[in-house]
Coordinates of C-alpha atoms in Angstrom, one line a residue:
Chain A
M21 CA 0.6 -31.4 44.3
T22 CA -0.4 -34.5 41.8
S23 CA 1.4 -34.6 38.5
K24 CA -2.1 -33.8 36.7
E25 CA -2.7 -31.0 38.7
A26 CA 0.7 -29.6 38.1
L27 CA 0.2 -30.2 34.3
Y28 CA -3.1 -28.0 34.4
H29 CA -0.9 -25.3 35.8
Y30 CA 1.7 -25.9 33.0
V31 CA -0.7 -26.1 30.3
L32 CA -2.7 -23.1 31.5
K33 CA 0.6 -21.0 31.5
M34 CA 1.2 -22.0 27.9
G35 CA -2.5 -21.6 26.8
D36 CA -3.0 -18.4 28.4
S37 CA 0.3 -17.0 27.1
S38 CA -0.7 -17.9 23.5
L39 CA -4.3 -16.6 23.8
I40 CA -2.9 -13.1 25.3
M41 CA -0.2 -13.0 22.5
G42 CA -2.7 -13.5 19.8
H43 CA -5.1 -11.1 21.2
R44 CA -2.8 -8.4 21.1
L45 CA -1.4 -9.2 17.8
S46 CA -5.3 -9.4 16.6
E47 CA -5.4 -5.8 17.4
W48 CA -3.4 -5.2 14.4
T49 CA -5.9 -6.6 12.1
A50 CA -7.1 -3.9 9.6
H51 CA -4.6 -1.5 10.7
G52 CA -1.4 -3.2 10.0
P53 CA 1.7 -1.6 8.2
V54 CA 1.2 -2.4 4.5
L55 CA -1.3 -4.9 3.4
E56 CA 1.2 -7.9 3.4
H57 CA 1.9 -7.5 6.8
D58 CA -1.5 -7.1 8.0
I59 CA -1.9 -10.6 6.6
A60 CA 1.2 -11.8 8.0
L61 CA 0.4 -10.4 11.6
T62 CA -3.1 -11.7 11.4
N63 CA -1.9 -15.2 10.3
I64 CA 0.5 -15.4 13.2
A65 CA -2.3 -14.3 15.6
L66 CA -4.3 -17.1 14.0
D67 CA -1.8 -19.5 15.1
Y68 CA -1.4 -18.4 18.5
I69 CA -5.1 -18.4 18.9
G70 CA -5.4 -22.0 17.5
Q71 CA -2.7 -23.0 19.8
A72 CA -4.5 -21.5 22.6
R73 CA -7.8 -23.5 21.9
M74 CA -6.0 -26.7 21.9
L75 CA -4.0 -26.0 25.2
L76 CA -6.9 -24.7 27.1
T77 CA -9.1 -27.4 26.0
Y78 CA -6.4 -29.9 27.1
A79 CA -6.2 -27.7 30.5
G80 CA -10.0 -28.2 31.1
E81 CA -9.6 -32.0 30.5
L82 CA -6.7 -32.1 33.1
E83 CA -8.8 -30.1 35.5
G84 CA -11.4 -32.5 35.2
K85 CA -14.2 -30.1 36.2
G86 CA -15.9 -30.0 32.7
R87 CA -14.6 -26.6 31.8
S88 CA -14.3 -25.8 28.1
E89 CA -11.7 -23.5 26.3
D90 CA -14.5 -20.8 26.5
D91 CA -14.9 -21.2 30.1
L92 CA -11.4 -20.9 30.8
A93 CA -10.8 -18.0 28.3
Y94 CA -13.9 -16.1 29.2
W95 CA -14.7 -16.7 32.8
R96 CA -11.4 -16.0 34.7
D97 CA -10.2 -12.8 36.0
A98 CA -6.7 -11.5 35.5
A99 CA -5.7 -13.1 38.7
Q100 CA -6.5 -16.4 37.6
Y101 CA -4.4 -15.9 34.3
R102 CA -1.2 -17.5 34.0
N103 CA 0.1 -16.0 30.6
S104 CA 3.6 -14.6 30.8
L105 CA 3.7 -10.8 31.5
L106 CA 5.4 -10.3 28.1
C107 CA 2.4 -11.3 26.2
E108 CA 0.1 -8.7 27.6
L109 CA 2.3 -5.7 27.0
P110 CA 0.7 -3.1 24.5
N111 CA 1.8 -3.4 20.9
G112 CA 3.3 0.0 20.7
D113 CA 4.6 0.7 17.0
F114 CA 5.4 -2.1 14.7
G115 CA 9.3 -2.1 16.1
Q116 CA 7.9 -2.9 19.5
T117 CA 5.4 -5.5 18.5
V118 CA 8.0 -7.2 16.4
V119 CA 10.7 -7.1 19.2
K120 CA 7.9 -8.6 21.6
M121 CA 7.5 -11.3 19.2
F122 CA 10.9 -12.1 18.5
L123 CA 11.5 -12.6 22.5
F124 CA 8.4 -14.9 22.9
D125 CA 8.9 -16.8 19.7
A126 CA 12.7 -17.3 20.5
F127 CA 11.2 -18.8 23.7
Q128 CA 8.4 -20.7 22.2
V129 CA 10.6 -22.4 19.6
E130 CA 13.0 -23.9 22.6
L131 CA 9.9 -24.8 24.6
H132 CA 8.1 -26.6 21.9
E133 CA 11.2 -28.3 20.5
A134 CA 11.8 -29.7 24.4
L135 CA 8.2 -30.7 24.7
S136 CA 8.1 -32.6 21.2
Q137 CA 9.8 -35.3 23.3
S138 CA 7.3 -35.2 26.1
P139 CA 6.1 -38.5 27.4
D140 CA 2.8 -36.8 27.9
E141 CA 1.0 -37.8 24.3
Q142 CA -1.3 -34.9 24.3
L143 CA 1.3 -32.3 25.2
K144 CA 3.9 -33.7 22.8
A145 CA 1.3 -33.6 20.0
I146 CA 0.3 -30.2 20.6
A147 CA 4.0 -29.2 21.0
I148 CA 5.0 -30.7 17.4
K149 CA 2.3 -28.9 15.7
S150 CA 3.1 -25.9 17.2
L151 CA 6.8 -26.2 16.7
K152 CA 6.3 -25.8 13.1
E153 CA 4.4 -22.5 13.8
S154 CA 6.7 -21.2 16.1
K155 CA 9.7 -21.8 13.7
Y156 CA 7.8 -19.7 11.2
H157 CA 6.8 -17.1 13.8
L158 CA 10.6 -16.8 14.7
R159 CA 11.7 -16.4 11.2
Y160 CA 9.1 -13.5 10.8
S161 CA 10.0 -11.8 13.9
R162 CA 13.9 -12.3 13.6
D163 CA 13.9 -11.0 10.1
W164 CA 12.2 -7.8 10.9
V165 CA 14.3 -7.4 13.9
L166 CA 17.2 -7.4 11.4
R167 CA 15.5 -5.0 9.1
L168 CA 14.5 -2.8 11.7
G169 CA 17.7 -2.7 13.6
D170 CA 19.8 -2.5 10.4
G171 CA 17.3 -0.3 8.5
T172 CA 17.1 3.3 8.7
E173 CA 18.1 5.9 11.5
E174 CA 14.4 6.0 12.5
S175 CA 13.8 2.4 12.4
K176 CA 17.0 1.8 14.3
I177 CA 15.8 4.2 17.4
R178 CA 12.3 2.8 17.3
I179 CA 13.2 -0.7 17.8
A180 CA 16.0 0.0 20.4
N181 CA 13.2 1.7 22.0
G182 CA 10.6 -1.1 21.7
L183 CA 13.2 -3.5 23.2
E184 CA 14.0 -1.2 25.9
A185 CA 10.2 -1.1 26.9
V186 CA 9.6 -5.0 27.0
W187 CA 12.9 -5.9 28.2
M188 CA 12.3 -6.1 31.9
Y189 CA 9.5 -8.6 31.1
F190 CA 11.8 -11.1 29.2
G191 CA 12.8 -13.2 32.7
D192 CA 9.2 -14.0 33.5
L193 CA 8.9 -16.2 30.5
F194 CA 11.0 -18.6 32.4
A195 CA 9.0 -18.4 35.5
P196 CA 8.0 -21.9 36.6
S197 CA 4.3 -22.9 36.5
E198 CA 2.9 -23.9 40.0
G199 CA 4.2 -27.4 40.7
E200 CA 6.5 -27.5 37.6
S201 CA 9.1 -29.3 39.7
V202 CA 6.8 -32.1 40.0
L203 CA 6.6 -32.4 36.2
V204 CA 10.2 -31.9 36.0
S205 CA 11.2 -34.8 38.3
D206 CA 8.6 -37.1 36.7
G207 CA 10.4 -36.3 33.4
I208 CA 7.3 -34.8 31.6
V209 CA 8.7 -31.3 30.8
P210 CA 12.1 -29.7 31.0
E211 CA 12.6 -27.3 33.8
T212 CA 11.9 -23.9 32.1
A213 CA 14.7 -22.0 33.4
S214 CA 16.9 -24.5 31.7
L215 CA 15.8 -23.2 28.4
R216 CA 17.0 -19.7 29.1
K217 CA 20.8 -20.1 27.9
R218 CA 19.8 -21.2 24.4
V219 CA 17.1 -18.4 24.0
E220 CA 19.8 -15.8 25.0
E221 CA 22.0 -17.2 22.6
T222 CA 19.4 -16.7 19.7
L223 CA 18.8 -13.4 20.9
R224 CA 22.4 -12.3 21.1
K225 CA 23.3 -13.4 17.9
T226 CA 20.2 -11.7 16.4
F227 CA 20.8 -8.5 17.9
E228 CA 24.3 -8.5 17.0
E229 CA 23.4 -9.2 13.6
A230 CA 21.0 -6.4 13.7
T231 CA 23.8 -4.2 14.7
M232 CA 21.7 -3.6 17.8
A233 CA 23.0 -3.4 21.6
V234 CA 22.6 -6.7 23.4
P235 CA 20.6 -6.2 26.1
D236 CA 21.8 -6.9 29.7
F237 CA 20.7 -10.5 30.4
D238 CA 21.2 -9.9 34.2
A239 CA 19.0 -6.8 34.4
V240 CA 16.6 -6.9 37.0
M241 CA 13.1 -8.6 35.6
Q242 CA 9.7 -8.2 36.6
E243 CA 7.8 -11.4 37.5
G244 CA 4.9 -12.5 39.2
S245 CA 2.6 -14.0 36.4
Q246 CA 2.6 -17.5 37.9
R247 CA 1.3 -16.0 41.1
G248 CA -1.3 -14.2 39.1
I249 CA 0.4 -11.0 39.7
H250 CA 0.3 -9.3 36.3
T251 CA 0.8 -5.7 34.9
E252 CA -2.2 -3.3 34.8
Y253 CA -2.6 -4.0 31.0
L254 CA -4.1 -7.6 31.6
S255 CA -7.4 -6.7 33.2
Y256 CA -8.1 -4.3 30.3
I257 CA -7.4 -7.0 27.7
L258 CA -9.8 -9.2 29.5
S259 CA -12.5 -6.8 30.1
E260 CA -12.5 -6.2 26.5
M261 CA -12.2 -9.7 25.5
Q262 CA -14.9 -11.2 28.0
S263 CA -17.4 -8.4 27.5
V264 CA -19.9 -9.7 25.2
T265 CA -19.8 -13.3 26.5
R266 CA -20.1 -12.0 30.1
M267 CA -23.3 -9.9 29.7
H268 CA -24.7 -13.1 28.4
P269 CA -24.2 -15.9 30.9
G270 CA -25.2 -19.3 29.5
A271 CA -25.8 -18.0 26.1
T272 CA -24.4 -20.1 23.1
W273 CA -22.9 -18.1 20.2
Chain B
M21 CA -6.0 1.3 -38.3
E22 CA -8.8 4.0 -37.7
E23 CA -9.9 4.8 -34.1
Q24 CA -13.7 4.1 -35.3
E25 CA -12.7 0.6 -36.6
K26 CA -10.6 -0.3 -33.7
L27 CA -13.8 0.7 -31.7
A28 CA -15.9 -1.4 -33.8
R29 CA -13.8 -4.4 -33.9
F30 CA -13.4 -4.3 -30.0
Q31 CA -17.2 -4.1 -29.4
E32 CA -17.4 -7.0 -31.7
R33 CA -15.1 -9.0 -29.3
I34 CA -17.1 -8.1 -26.5
D35 CA -20.1 -9.0 -27.9
S36 CA -19.0 -12.4 -28.9
G37 CA -17.9 -13.1 -25.2
Q38 CA -14.2 -12.9 -25.7
K39 CA -12.4 -11.6 -22.7
I40 CA -10.2 -8.6 -23.0
E41 CA -6.5 -9.2 -21.7
P42 CA -4.3 -6.5 -20.5
K43 CA -2.1 -6.3 -23.6
D44 CA -5.0 -5.9 -25.8
W45 CA -6.1 -2.5 -27.3
M46 CA -8.9 -1.0 -25.2
P47 CA -10.6 2.1 -25.3
E48 CA -9.4 4.8 -23.0
R49 CA -13.0 5.1 -21.3
Y50 CA -12.8 1.2 -20.9
R51 CA -9.4 1.4 -19.2
K52 CA -10.7 4.3 -16.9
Q53 CA -14.2 2.6 -16.0
L54 CA -12.4 -0.5 -15.2
T55 CA -9.7 1.0 -13.4
R56 CA -12.5 3.1 -11.3
M57 CA -14.5 -0.1 -10.5
I58 CA -11.7 -2.5 -9.7
S59 CA -9.6 0.0 -7.6
Q60 CA -13.1 1.1 -5.7
H61 CA -13.6 -2.7 -5.3
A62 CA -10.2 -3.1 -3.6
H63 CA -10.6 -0.2 -1.3
S64 CA -13.9 -1.6 -0.3
E65 CA -12.2 -4.8 0.7
I66 CA -9.6 -2.9 2.7
V67 CA -12.0 -0.4 4.5
G68 CA -14.5 -3.3 5.2
M69 CA -11.9 -4.7 7.3
L70 CA -12.3 -1.8 9.8
P71 CA -15.9 -2.4 10.9
E72 CA -15.4 -6.2 11.1
G73 CA -11.9 -5.9 12.7
N74 CA -13.8 -3.8 15.3
W75 CA -15.1 -6.9 17.0
I76 CA -12.3 -9.4 16.7
T77 CA -11.0 -8.7 20.2
R78 CA -14.5 -8.9 21.8
A79 CA -16.0 -12.3 19.7
P80 CA -17.7 -14.1 22.2
S81 CA -16.1 -17.4 21.7
L82 CA -12.7 -18.6 20.6
R83 CA -14.3 -20.6 17.6
R84 CA -15.9 -17.3 16.4
K85 CA -12.8 -15.3 16.9
V86 CA -10.6 -17.5 15.0
A87 CA -13.4 -17.5 12.2
L88 CA -13.7 -13.7 12.0
L89 CA -9.9 -13.2 12.0
A90 CA -9.9 -15.6 9.2
K91 CA -12.5 -13.7 7.4
V92 CA -10.7 -10.3 7.8
Q93 CA -7.6 -11.9 6.5
D94 CA -9.4 -13.3 3.5
E95 CA -10.7 -9.4 2.7
A96 CA -7.0 -8.3 2.9
G97 CA -6.1 -11.1 0.4
H98 CA -9.0 -9.7 -1.8
G99 CA -7.6 -6.4 -1.8
L100 CA -4.4 -7.8 -2.8
Y101 CA -5.5 -9.7 -5.9
L102 CA -7.5 -6.5 -7.0
Y103 CA -4.9 -4.3 -6.5
S104 CA -2.8 -6.7 -8.7
A105 CA -5.9 -6.8 -11.2
V106 CA -6.1 -3.0 -11.6
E107 CA -2.1 -2.7 -12.0
T108 CA -2.8 -4.6 -15.3
L109 CA -4.3 -1.3 -16.4
G110 CA -1.4 0.7 -16.0
V111 CA -1.6 2.3 -12.7
T112 CA 0.3 1.5 -9.4
R113 CA -1.3 0.4 -6.0
E114 CA 0.2 3.2 -4.6
D115 CA -1.6 5.5 -7.2
V116 CA -4.8 4.2 -6.5
I117 CA -4.5 3.8 -2.6
N118 CA -3.6 7.7 -2.6
E119 CA -6.8 8.6 -4.5
Y120 CA -9.0 7.1 -2.0
L121 CA -6.9 8.2 1.1
E122 CA -7.1 11.9 -0.4
G123 CA -11.0 11.6 -0.8
R124 CA -10.7 11.3 -4.6
A125 CA -11.8 7.6 -5.0
K126 CA -15.1 5.9 -3.6
Y127 CA -15.3 2.6 -1.9
S128 CA -18.4 0.7 -0.9
S129 CA -20.4 3.2 1.2
I130 CA -21.7 0.6 3.5
F131 CA -18.6 0.4 5.5
N132 CA -19.4 4.0 6.5
Y133 CA -21.8 2.4 9.1
P134 CA -20.6 1.4 12.7
T135 CA -20.8 -2.1 13.8
L136 CA -22.3 -1.4 17.2
T137 CA -22.9 -5.1 18.6
W138 CA -21.7 -8.5 18.0
A139 CA -24.7 -9.3 15.7
D140 CA -23.4 -6.7 13.4
I141 CA -20.5 -9.1 12.5
G142 CA -23.3 -11.6 11.6
A143 CA -25.2 -9.0 9.7
I144 CA -22.1 -7.9 7.4
G145 CA -21.6 -11.7 6.5
W146 CA -25.2 -12.2 5.8
L147 CA -26.4 -8.9 4.3
V148 CA -23.4 -7.2 3.2
D149 CA -21.3 -10.3 1.6
G150 CA -24.7 -11.4 0.5
A151 CA -25.5 -8.6 -1.7
A152 CA -21.7 -8.5 -2.6
I153 CA -21.7 -12.1 -3.9
I154 CA -24.7 -11.4 -6.2
N155 CA -23.1 -8.6 -7.6
Q156 CA -19.6 -10.4 -7.9
T157 CA -21.3 -13.5 -9.6
M158 CA -22.4 -11.2 -12.4
L159 CA -19.0 -9.3 -12.5
A160 CA -17.2 -12.7 -12.7
R161 CA -19.0 -13.0 -16.3
G162 CA -17.5 -9.4 -17.3
S163 CA -15.5 -8.8 -20.2
Y164 CA -12.0 -7.9 -18.5
G165 CA -10.2 -11.1 -18.0
P166 CA -8.0 -10.4 -14.9
Y167 CA -11.1 -8.7 -12.9
S168 CA -13.5 -11.4 -14.0
R169 CA -10.7 -14.3 -12.9
A170 CA -10.4 -12.4 -9.5
M171 CA -14.0 -12.5 -9.0
V172 CA -14.3 -16.2 -9.5
R173 CA -11.9 -16.7 -6.8
I174 CA -13.3 -14.2 -4.6
C175 CA -16.6 -15.4 -4.9
K176 CA -15.9 -18.8 -3.5
E177 CA -14.5 -17.1 -0.3
E178 CA -17.3 -14.7 0.0
S179 CA -19.8 -17.7 0.1
F180 CA -18.2 -19.0 3.0
H181 CA -18.4 -15.7 4.9
N182 CA -22.0 -15.4 4.1
R183 CA -22.8 -18.8 5.4
Q184 CA -20.8 -18.0 8.4
G185 CA -22.6 -14.7 8.9
Y186 CA -25.9 -16.1 8.3
E187 CA -24.9 -18.6 10.9
I188 CA -24.1 -16.0 13.3
I189 CA -27.4 -14.2 13.0
Y190 CA -29.4 -17.5 13.1
T191 CA -27.6 -18.7 16.1
L192 CA -28.3 -15.2 18.0
A193 CA -32.2 -15.6 16.7
Q194 CA -32.5 -18.9 18.3
G195 CA -30.7 -17.8 21.5
T196 CA -31.9 -15.9 24.4
P197 CA -34.3 -12.9 24.3
E198 CA -31.3 -10.4 24.4
Q199 CA -29.7 -12.4 21.7
K200 CA -32.6 -12.3 19.4
Q201 CA -33.0 -8.7 20.1
M202 CA -29.4 -8.0 19.2
A203 CA -30.1 -9.8 15.8
Q204 CA -33.4 -7.9 14.9
D205 CA -31.6 -4.6 16.1
A206 CA -28.7 -5.5 13.5
L207 CA -31.1 -6.4 10.7
N208 CA -33.0 -3.2 11.2
R209 CA -29.9 -1.2 11.0
W210 CA -28.5 -2.9 8.2
W211 CA -31.1 -3.8 5.9
Q212 CA -31.4 -0.4 4.1
P213 CA -27.8 0.1 3.6
A214 CA -27.7 -3.4 2.3
I215 CA -30.3 -3.0 -0.5
Q216 CA -28.8 0.4 -1.4
M217 CA -25.3 -1.1 -1.6
V218 CA -25.5 -2.5 -5.2
G219 CA -25.8 0.9 -6.2
P220 CA -28.6 3.5 -7.4
P221 CA -31.6 2.7 -9.4
D222 CA -31.1 2.2 -13.2
D223 CA -32.3 5.3 -14.0
N224 CA -30.0 7.4 -11.8
S225 CA -26.7 5.2 -12.4
P226 CA -24.4 7.5 -14.0
N227 CA -21.9 4.8 -15.2
S228 CA -24.3 2.1 -16.0
A229 CA -24.9 2.6 -19.8
E230 CA -21.4 2.5 -20.6
T231 CA -20.2 -0.6 -18.4
M232 CA -23.2 -2.7 -19.5
R233 CA -22.3 -1.9 -23.3
W234 CA -18.9 -3.1 -22.8
Q235 CA -20.0 -5.9 -20.5
I236 CA -17.9 -4.8 -17.7
K237 CA -21.4 -5.4 -15.8
V238 CA -23.8 -7.7 -17.3
E239 CA -26.7 -7.2 -15.5
S240 CA -28.2 -3.7 -13.9
N241 CA -28.3 -2.6 -10.6
D242 CA -32.1 -3.0 -10.3
V243 CA -31.8 -6.6 -11.4
I244 CA -29.2 -7.5 -8.8
R245 CA -30.8 -5.6 -6.0
Q246 CA -34.0 -7.4 -6.6
R247 CA -32.2 -10.8 -6.6
F248 CA -30.8 -10.2 -3.4
I249 CA -34.2 -9.2 -1.9
D250 CA -35.6 -12.3 -3.1
R251 CA -33.0 -14.3 -1.7
T252 CA -32.7 -12.6 1.6
V253 CA -36.2 -12.2 2.7
P254 CA -36.9 -15.8 3.1
Q255 CA -33.7 -16.4 5.1
A256 CA -34.7 -13.5 7.5
H257 CA -38.2 -15.4 7.9
A258 CA -36.3 -18.6 8.5
A259 CA -34.4 -17.0 11.3
G260 CA -37.5 -15.6 12.9
L261 CA -36.6 -12.3 12.1
T262 CA -38.5 -9.2 10.5
I263 CA -37.5 -7.2 7.6
P264 CA -37.9 -3.5 8.8
D265 CA -40.3 -2.5 5.9
D266 CA -43.9 -2.6 6.6
Q267 CA -44.8 -2.3 3.0
L268 CA -42.9 -5.5 2.2
K269 CA -45.1 -7.9 0.3
F270 CA -44.7 -10.7 -2.1
N271 CA -46.2 -10.4 -5.5
E272 CA -47.6 -13.7 -6.5
E273 CA -47.7 -12.5 -10.4
T274 CA -44.0 -11.7 -10.6
G275 CA -42.5 -14.1 -7.8
H276 CA -40.7 -11.2 -6.5
W277 CA -40.5 -9.8 -3.0
E278 CA -41.6 -5.8 -3.4
T279 CA -40.1 -3.3 -0.8
G280 CA -41.5 0.1 0.3
P281 CA -39.4 3.2 -0.9
I282 CA -35.5 2.9 -0.5
D283 CA -34.1 5.9 1.0
W284 CA -31.8 7.2 -1.7
D285 CA -31.3 10.5 -0.3
E286 CA -29.5 8.7 2.5
F287 CA -27.4 6.7 0.1
W288 CA -26.1 9.8 -1.6
R289 CA -25.3 11.5 1.6
V290 CA -23.2 8.8 2.8
V291 CA -21.8 8.4 -0.8
K292 CA -20.8 12.2 -0.6
G293 CA -19.0 11.7 2.8
N294 CA -21.4 12.4 5.5
G295 CA -22.2 8.9 6.8
P296 CA -21.4 8.3 10.5
C297 CA -17.9 6.9 10.0
N298 CA -16.7 8.2 6.8
R299 CA -14.0 10.4 8.3
Q300 CA -13.1 7.8 10.9
R301 CA -12.5 4.9 8.3
I302 CA -10.3 7.3 6.1
Q303 CA -8.2 8.5 9.1
D304 CA -7.8 4.9 10.2
R305 CA -6.3 3.9 6.7
I306 CA -4.2 7.0 6.7
N307 CA -2.6 6.4 10.2
A308 CA -2.0 2.6 8.8
E309 CA -0.2 4.0 5.8
R310 CA 1.7 6.3 7.6
E311 CA 2.7 3.8 10.2
G312 CA 3.7 1.7 7.2
Q313 CA 6.0 4.1 5.5
W314 CA 8.9 4.0 8.0
V315 CA 8.7 0.2 8.2
L316 CA 8.9 0.1 4.3
D317 CA 11.7 2.5 4.6
A318 CA 13.6 0.2 6.6
A319 CA 13.2 -2.8 4.8
A320 CA 14.4 -0.8 1.5
A321 CA 17.5 0.5 3.6
Y322 CA 18.1 -2.8 4.8
A323 CA 17.7 -4.8 1.5
K324 CA 20.1 -2.1 -0.1
K325 CA 22.8 -2.8 2.6
Q326 CA 22.5 -6.5 2.1
G327 CA 22.9 -6.1 -1.6
K328 CA 26.1 -4.3 -1.2
K329 CA 27.2 -7.0 1.3
Q330 CA 26.4 -9.6 -1.1
L331 CA 28.3 -7.9 -3.9
T332 CA 31.4 -7.5 -1.9
L333 CA 31.1 -11.2 -1.0
T334 CA 31.1 -12.3 -4.5
E335 CA 33.9 -9.9 -5.6

């Protein structure tokens, strides 16, 4: 595999993850708990989808077949999506949403930090811009993990249940994209698995501070996203997201 | 000072175009009318997020998705400033929110119609925001300082939404035959609710005389509605769409577009709670508020514990 092909897969993983995270968060819009948090969740959804647009546009360029961000978002099926499994999980209650965001954001901050040094100019530029956003996202989701974890009896139970529901998808965040080793040996990206220790450290500290049980980092994890094996949820997300566009092939909007 | 004299001074201030500020004396009825109007307006912003939010996950391009998310977020922001404006009148946000959740306060009735296709997102921006802007530009000249200032800010954002909505409709109308049909169908369904939304005719508008005397409203419903119609009809024609009114005609003498009869029975039916989505909209808001409660409780409990920790640290 050429470096360019490998980079296409790598960028696709990032773009799809941001898109599907953004999609799930946007489900909260107009239904958010308390107006201020409706606004905050929508704002974060906007950042994720903004990142997805830059990444999918870049993926299309790398692929070289003239596919646009919309071609990639709307005209691929679940098996062609490369988002991490965590992103596609249902929102559950606010506690589950927040803990899911927290795992993702803790990962994103490390990833964007590392890619800010990439010799690939485009990837570097996207990472630098996204890093500012992911740091803010992490602050938001981490603060809520603390509040809910160390809040009321009810919130403790809810967030613990939320963590339990999403935990087995944590490991898949670190699954290498197809051909990642090519990029690693060319020094373009870090080995994704190498980010794991630092992410686990953020998690451990936060859960301890939140007076929550720290989850088992060696637990059995689900994987498969980088081979196109997703959860049952993704095809529902896509059938909703793509429905209008696919009813009108060739139309402009 | 005698009540009558205070009232006369108040009316003089209004008539000379001065703004009334929160700490100024105001008649109880003035306070009540404003509380009613501003809180209805705030609820409308919040309930209005629901029909538009309905298409975020299905927006047909990422550019449209981002624009719609940002628009719905703006509406939430408008709700926030308006709840702050209403709090200057001595009520709490919680009080007024409870009123509408319990069915004791109204919100713009137009949001009790469903959004059935993507074109409805264009129709809301074009027609609903279009009518709202004309109304709100007038309200921005109103006598109560905090409300009129909130309106100035809100109108700027609404104008942007309005252009975006029209652009969605216009693009559809120039698109495939199916897209054009979608745009026309949306206009067919939203036209009557849109021309009804600035309120009932002047001879049947229970609050108008009082709100106009106090310059909370500076123009009547009929004037606002006519301005909206005159502005919108040519826009429909420019997009190649037909206004669903076979009696619509341009009066050369007055320079106004004249419509056929407006279905006020329908308007009152929906205002009184029997529109297609009244129950669903309120239930969705009740669910959101309920979901919010345990979150707020947790935040409060956490803040209290942190406060105690801070105290121990400084001791």
